Short mmCIF file of C-alpha atoms in Angstrom, two decimals:
data_model
loop_
_atom_site.label_atom_id
_atom_site.label_comp_id
_atom_site.label_asym_id
_atom_site.label_seq_id
_atom_site.Cartn_x
_atom_site.Cartn_y
_atom_site.Cartn_z
CA MET F 67 -27.18 16.58 4.72
CA PRO F 68 -28.23 20.17 3.88
CA LYS F 69 -26.51 22.42 1.39
CA GLN F 70 -23.05 23.34 2.66
CA LEU F 71 -20.25 25.70 1.67
CA ILE F 72 -17.43 23.20 1.40
CA LYS F 73 -14.13 22.41 -0.33
CA GLY F 74 -14.27 20.21 -3.39
CA ASN F 75 -12.05 17.56 -1.81
CA GLU F 76 -14.30 17.26 1.23
CA ALA F 77 -17.43 17.25 -0.93
CA LEU F 78 -15.98 14.30 -2.82
CA VAL F 79 -15.54 12.29 0.38
CA LYS F 80 -19.05 13.07 1.62
CA GLY F 81 -20.40 11.99 -1.74
CA ALA F 82 -18.38 8.78 -1.54
CA VAL F 83 -19.77 7.93 1.90
CA LEU F 84 -23.32 8.58 0.70
CA ALA F 85 -22.50 6.30 -2.23
CA GLY F 86 -21.62 3.47 0.14
CA CYS F 87 -17.83 3.80 0.35
CA ARG F 88 -16.84 1.81 3.43
CA ALA F 89 -13.10 1.47 2.90
CA PHE F 90 -10.50 4.14 2.20
CA TYR F 91 -6.79 3.43 1.89
CA GLY F 92 -4.33 6.13 0.91
CA TYR F 93 -1.03 7.89 1.43
CA PRO F 94 -0.59 11.66 1.91
CA ILE F 95 0.22 13.86 -1.08
CA THR F 96 -0.56 17.47 -1.95
CA PRO F 97 -3.06 18.61 -3.28
CA ALA F 98 -5.16 15.55 -2.31
CA ASN F 99 -4.49 15.59 1.45
CA GLU F 100 -7.92 16.91 2.41
CA ILE F 101 -9.49 13.79 0.91
CA ALA F 102 -7.62 11.49 3.28
CA GLU F 103 -8.28 13.88 6.17
CA ALA F 104 -12.02 13.92 5.47
CA ALA F 105 -12.12 10.16 4.86
CA ALA F 106 -10.47 9.58 8.24
CA LEU F 107 -13.43 11.39 9.80
CA TYR F 108 -16.44 10.39 7.72
CA VAL F 109 -15.76 6.80 6.63
CA PRO F 110 -15.43 5.39 10.20
CA GLN F 111 -18.53 7.36 11.23
CA ALA F 112 -20.41 5.39 8.57
CA GLY F 113 -19.11 2.09 9.94
CA GLY F 114 -16.26 1.78 7.45
CA VAL F 115 -12.48 1.51 7.60
CA PHE F 116 -9.88 4.23 7.05
CA LEU F 117 -6.22 3.31 6.93
CA GLN F 118 -3.21 5.44 6.05
CA ALA F 119 -1.01 2.97 4.18
CA GLU F 120 2.78 2.91 4.24
CA SER F 121 2.90 3.77 0.53
CA GLU F 122 0.76 4.25 -2.55
CA VAL F 123 1.73 0.74 -3.66
CA ALA F 124 0.37 -0.69 -0.42
CA ALA F 125 -2.78 1.44 -0.64
CA ILE F 126 -3.81 0.22 -4.09
CA ASN F 127 -3.25 -3.40 -3.07
CA MET F 128 -5.41 -2.87 0.01
CA ILE F 129 -8.07 -1.61 -2.38
CA TYR F 130 -7.69 -4.91 -4.27
CA GLY F 131 -8.39 -6.86 -1.10
CA ALA F 132 -11.38 -4.78 0.00
CA SER F 133 -12.91 -4.85 -3.46
CA SER F 134 -12.47 -8.62 -3.66
CA ALA F 135 -14.71 -8.86 -0.59
CA GLY F 136 -17.39 -6.78 -2.30
CA ILE F 137 -16.78 -3.60 -0.31
CA ARG F 138 -17.07 -0.24 -2.02
CA ALA F 139 -13.51 1.08 -1.71
CA MET F 140 -11.71 4.27 -2.70
CA THR F 141 -8.22 5.71 -2.74
CA ALA F 142 -6.94 9.17 -3.66
CA SER F 143 -3.61 10.58 -4.74
CA SER F 144 -1.93 12.91 -7.22
CA GLY F 145 0.45 12.48 -10.16
CA PRO F 146 3.50 10.81 -8.55
CA GLY F 147 1.31 8.66 -6.32
CA ILE F 148 -0.94 7.64 -9.21
CA SER F 149 2.19 6.53 -11.07
CA LEU F 150 3.16 4.26 -8.18
CA MET F 151 -0.31 2.71 -8.19
CA GLN F 152 -0.32 1.71 -11.85
CA GLU F 153 0.66 -1.95 -11.39
CA GLY F 154 -2.15 -2.37 -8.87
CA VAL F 155 -4.64 -0.63 -11.15
CA SER F 156 -3.74 -3.08 -13.92
CA TYR F 157 -4.34 -5.98 -11.53
CA LEU F 158 -7.70 -4.52 -10.52
CA ALA F 159 -8.73 -4.13 -14.15
CA GLY F 160 -7.52 -7.62 -14.99
CA ALA F 161 -9.46 -9.16 -12.10
CA GLU F 162 -12.51 -7.00 -12.93
CA LEU F 163 -12.65 -5.49 -9.47
CA PRO F 164 -14.69 -2.31 -8.95
CA CYS F 165 -13.20 0.63 -7.06
CA VAL F 166 -12.85 4.40 -7.29
CA ILE F 167 -9.46 6.06 -7.71
CA VAL F 168 -9.26 9.83 -7.28
CA ASP F 169 -6.52 11.79 -9.06
CA ILE F 170 -6.22 15.40 -7.88
CA SER F 171 -3.77 16.33 -10.61
CA ARG F 172 -0.70 18.45 -10.04
CA ALA F 173 2.16 19.65 -12.24
CA GLY F 174 4.79 17.31 -13.65
CA PRO F 175 6.69 15.47 -15.02
CA GLY F 176 9.02 14.34 -12.28
CA LEU F 177 8.55 16.00 -8.92
CA GLY F 178 7.06 19.03 -10.68
CA ASN F 179 5.22 21.19 -8.17
CA ILE F 180 1.93 21.23 -6.30
CA ALA F 181 0.19 23.66 -8.66
CA PRO F 182 -2.89 22.32 -10.49
CA GLU F 183 -2.34 20.82 -13.94
CA GLN F 184 -4.03 18.38 -16.33
CA GLY F 185 -0.88 16.52 -17.37
CA ASP F 186 -2.16 13.16 -16.07
CA TYR F 187 -4.73 12.97 -18.87
CA PHE F 188 -3.10 10.30 -21.01
CA GLN F 189 -1.96 8.23 -18.04
CA VAL F 190 -5.47 8.03 -16.63
CA VAL F 191 -7.56 7.93 -19.81
CA LYS F 192 -5.42 5.49 -21.80
CA GLY F 193 -4.68 3.06 -18.96
CA GLY F 194 -1.33 3.90 -17.37
CA GLY F 195 -0.34 0.40 -16.28
CA HIS F 196 0.71 -2.68 -18.24
CA GLY F 197 -1.52 -4.75 -20.49
CA ASN F 198 -4.67 -4.26 -22.51
CA TYR F 199 -7.06 -2.37 -20.29
CA ARG F 200 -8.84 0.96 -20.01
CA THR F 201 -10.53 2.73 -17.13
CA PRO F 202 -13.61 4.98 -17.25
CA VAL F 203 -12.76 8.51 -16.12
CA LEU F 204 -15.08 11.21 -14.76
CA ALA F 205 -13.93 14.83 -14.76
CA PRO F 206 -15.80 17.13 -12.35
CA ALA F 207 -15.76 20.88 -12.90
CA SER F 208 -17.26 22.03 -9.58
CA ALA F 209 -17.53 21.06 -5.94
CA GLN F 210 -21.08 19.84 -6.61
CA GLU F 211 -19.80 17.53 -9.32
CA MET F 212 -17.04 16.31 -7.02
CA CYS F 213 -19.88 14.90 -4.94
CA ASP F 214 -22.25 13.79 -7.69
CA LEU F 215 -19.71 12.26 -10.07
CA THR F 216 -18.11 10.31 -7.24
CA ARG F 217 -21.47 8.62 -6.61
CA LEU F 218 -21.70 7.92 -10.32
CA ALA F 219 -18.15 6.52 -10.28
CA PHE F 220 -19.11 3.93 -7.66
CA ASP F 221 -22.21 2.95 -9.62
CA LEU F 222 -20.26 2.58 -12.86
CA ALA F 223 -17.54 0.61 -11.10
CA ASP F 224 -20.08 -1.87 -9.74
CA SER F 225 -22.13 -2.07 -12.93
CA TYR F 226 -19.14 -2.87 -15.13
CA ARG F 227 -16.78 -4.41 -12.55
CA THR F 228 -13.95 -2.03 -13.29
CA PRO F 229 -11.80 0.61 -11.60
CA VAL F 230 -13.13 4.10 -12.28
CA TYR F 231 -11.15 7.33 -11.97
CA VAL F 232 -12.40 10.67 -10.74
CA MET F 233 -9.91 13.15 -12.20
CA ALA F 234 -9.92 16.68 -10.85
CA ASP F 235 -7.12 19.10 -9.96
CA GLY F 236 -5.92 21.29 -7.13
CA PHE F 237 -8.17 24.21 -8.07
CA ILE F 238 -11.39 22.20 -7.89
CA GLY F 239 -10.19 20.32 -4.83
CA GLN F 240 -9.34 23.47 -2.88
CA MET F 241 -12.09 25.88 -3.93
CA MET F 242 -15.14 26.28 -1.69
CA GLU F 243 -18.60 26.23 -3.23
CA PRO F 244 -22.16 25.43 -2.12
CA VAL F 245 -22.91 21.71 -2.44
CA ASP F 246 -26.36 20.15 -2.15
CA PHE F 247 -25.84 16.68 -0.70
CA LEU F 248 -29.55 15.91 -0.92
CA SER F 249 -28.98 15.38 -4.65
CA VAL F 250 -27.17 12.12 -3.86
CA ASP F 251 -29.43 9.22 -2.90
CA PRO F 252 -28.04 7.07 -0.05
CA TYR F 253 -26.65 3.70 -1.12
CA HIS F 254 -27.71 0.48 0.60
CA PRO F 255 -24.73 -1.95 0.75
CA ARG F 256 -25.07 -5.46 -0.60
CA THR F 257 -22.54 -8.21 -1.27
CA PRO F 258 -22.06 -8.91 -5.00
CA GLU F 259 -22.48 -12.50 -6.20
CA TRP F 260 -18.85 -12.66 -7.42
CA ALA F 261 -17.26 -11.42 -4.16
CA VAL F 262 -15.08 -13.46 -1.80
CA ASP F 263 -16.29 -12.44 1.66
CA GLY F 264 -15.37 -15.46 3.78
CA THR F 265 -18.86 -16.93 3.93
CA SER F 266 -19.94 -20.35 2.68
CA LYS F 267 -22.07 -18.67 0.02
CA THR F 268 -19.01 -17.28 -1.78
CA ARG F 269 -16.38 -19.91 -0.94
CA HIS F 270 -16.21 -21.18 -4.53
CA ASN F 271 -15.72 -17.71 -6.03
CA LEU F 272 -12.36 -16.88 -7.57
CA VAL F 273 -10.88 -13.42 -8.02
CA THR F 274 -7.82 -13.46 -10.26
CA SER F 275 -6.10 -11.77 -13.19
CA ILE F 276 -3.83 -14.69 -14.14
CA TYR F 277 -4.62 -16.82 -17.17
CA ILE F 278 -1.81 -19.28 -17.90
CA GLN F 279 -3.23 -20.79 -21.08
CA PRO F 280 -2.97 -18.49 -24.14
CA ASP F 281 -6.53 -19.27 -25.24
CA ASP F 282 -7.86 -18.33 -21.81
CA MET F 283 -5.88 -15.09 -21.88
CA GLU F 284 -7.19 -14.20 -25.32
CA ARG F 285 -10.79 -14.84 -24.28
CA HIS F 286 -10.33 -12.65 -21.22
CA ILE F 287 -8.84 -9.79 -23.24
CA ARG F 288 -11.68 -10.01 -25.75
CA LYS F 289 -14.17 -9.95 -22.89
CA LEU F 290 -12.56 -6.82 -21.44
CA GLU F 291 -12.46 -5.12 -24.84
CA ALA F 292 -16.15 -5.85 -25.40
CA LYS F 293 -16.90 -4.34 -22.00
CA TYR F 294 -14.95 -1.17 -22.80
CA GLN F 295 -16.86 -0.79 -26.05
CA ILE F 296 -20.16 -1.03 -24.16
CA ILE F 297 -18.97 1.56 -21.64
CA THR F 298 -17.93 3.89 -24.45
CA ARG F 299 -21.30 3.52 -26.16
CA GLU F 300 -23.53 3.72 -23.09
CA GLU F 301 -21.70 5.95 -20.61
CA THR F 302 -20.15 8.79 -22.61
CA ARG F 303 -21.18 12.13 -21.11
CA TRP F 304 -20.51 15.70 -22.13
CA GLU F 305 -21.86 19.25 -21.87
CA ASN F 306 -22.53 21.54 -24.82
CA TYR F 307 -22.30 25.24 -24.03
CA ARG F 308 -23.56 27.69 -26.66
CA THR F 309 -22.61 25.37 -29.52
CA ASP F 310 -25.86 25.49 -31.54
CA ASP F 311 -24.62 28.22 -33.88
CA ALA F 312 -20.93 28.14 -32.96
CA GLU F 313 -18.27 28.57 -35.62
CA LEU F 314 -15.44 28.27 -33.10
CA VAL F 315 -15.73 25.49 -30.50
CA PHE F 316 -13.32 25.05 -27.60
CA VAL F 317 -12.84 21.67 -25.94
CA GLY F 318 -11.89 21.62 -22.27
CA TYR F 319 -12.68 19.68 -19.11
CA GLY F 320 -12.47 20.33 -15.40
CA ILE F 321 -11.43 23.77 -14.21
CA ILE F 322 -10.35 24.77 -17.72
CA SER F 323 -13.94 24.42 -18.92
CA ARG F 324 -15.04 27.06 -16.44
CA ILE F 325 -12.39 29.45 -17.73
CA LEU F 326 -13.44 28.69 -21.29
CA LYS F 327 -17.07 29.54 -20.52
CA SER F 328 -15.91 33.05 -19.64
CA VAL F 329 -13.83 33.16 -22.82
CA VAL F 330 -16.87 32.10 -24.86
CA GLY F 331 -18.90 34.90 -23.28
CA MET F 332 -16.24 37.51 -24.05
CA LEU F 333 -15.91 36.34 -27.65
CA ARG F 334 -19.69 36.37 -28.09
CA ASP F 335 -19.70 39.99 -26.90
CA ARG F 336 -17.24 40.73 -29.72
CA GLY F 337 -19.39 39.04 -32.33
CA VAL F 338 -17.49 35.75 -32.49
CA LYS F 339 -19.78 32.72 -32.51
CA ALA F 340 -17.88 30.67 -29.95
CA GLY F 341 -18.94 27.63 -27.96
CA LEU F 342 -17.62 24.96 -25.65
CA LEU F 343 -17.68 21.18 -25.61
CA ARG F 344 -16.93 19.90 -22.10
CA PRO F 345 -16.11 16.19 -21.83
CA ILE F 346 -17.41 14.81 -18.52
CA THR F 347 -16.21 11.27 -19.26
#
């Protein structure tokens, strides 16, 4: 694909397809609707499956099934829908199933409104469902990163066998920017060794998050915790912007980081040594 002027939400879907996403299940919600719309077009064209589920609860459980079969799968929603998915996300984390979950954040709590907001931070970063689990989170700040970080999300999900969030907001999802899709290398699908795909090769595999015996449960929790520590150590990403001599450093991610870059520039013009730390994970 050449460079295109495209919305962030659509760029995310094109990046997902290039990353090997072959299953998308979701339910409409603003401001994430363009993701489902684009997935309905591009995922089937790549030989995959798109299905509008009857609810967010159904969608996340369809993701569980597709991921169990070793298929790269993705869903997308916003605050209220992400809340409804939390039980399923916990099951995915407990069963160590890779997938990508996109949160195009909007204002809350409650029904809130459809304006962009970053209020889902703690829910997504700290693990919003029940039990002892965490999920890696990637926070794009441009349409290009909506594409590139989605590819990275699929790779991280497969490498560590975990759900991975891509957390953006309505501004990034709706804005149109040039995106170079050549920067994303095409993915060549392969069935993981642990998958349950209906063939004789995988018939003895077991995908589960239930551990009846306390000792088994403890070992599993310790295994997950060790994995999260490795992810934290190996996969933490950030951007430093004019921080070498900074005396005042702002911290902001996503669309806020772009605003803060302008603020840093204005303060520098006034003689204030300002900088920005942008968390990407």
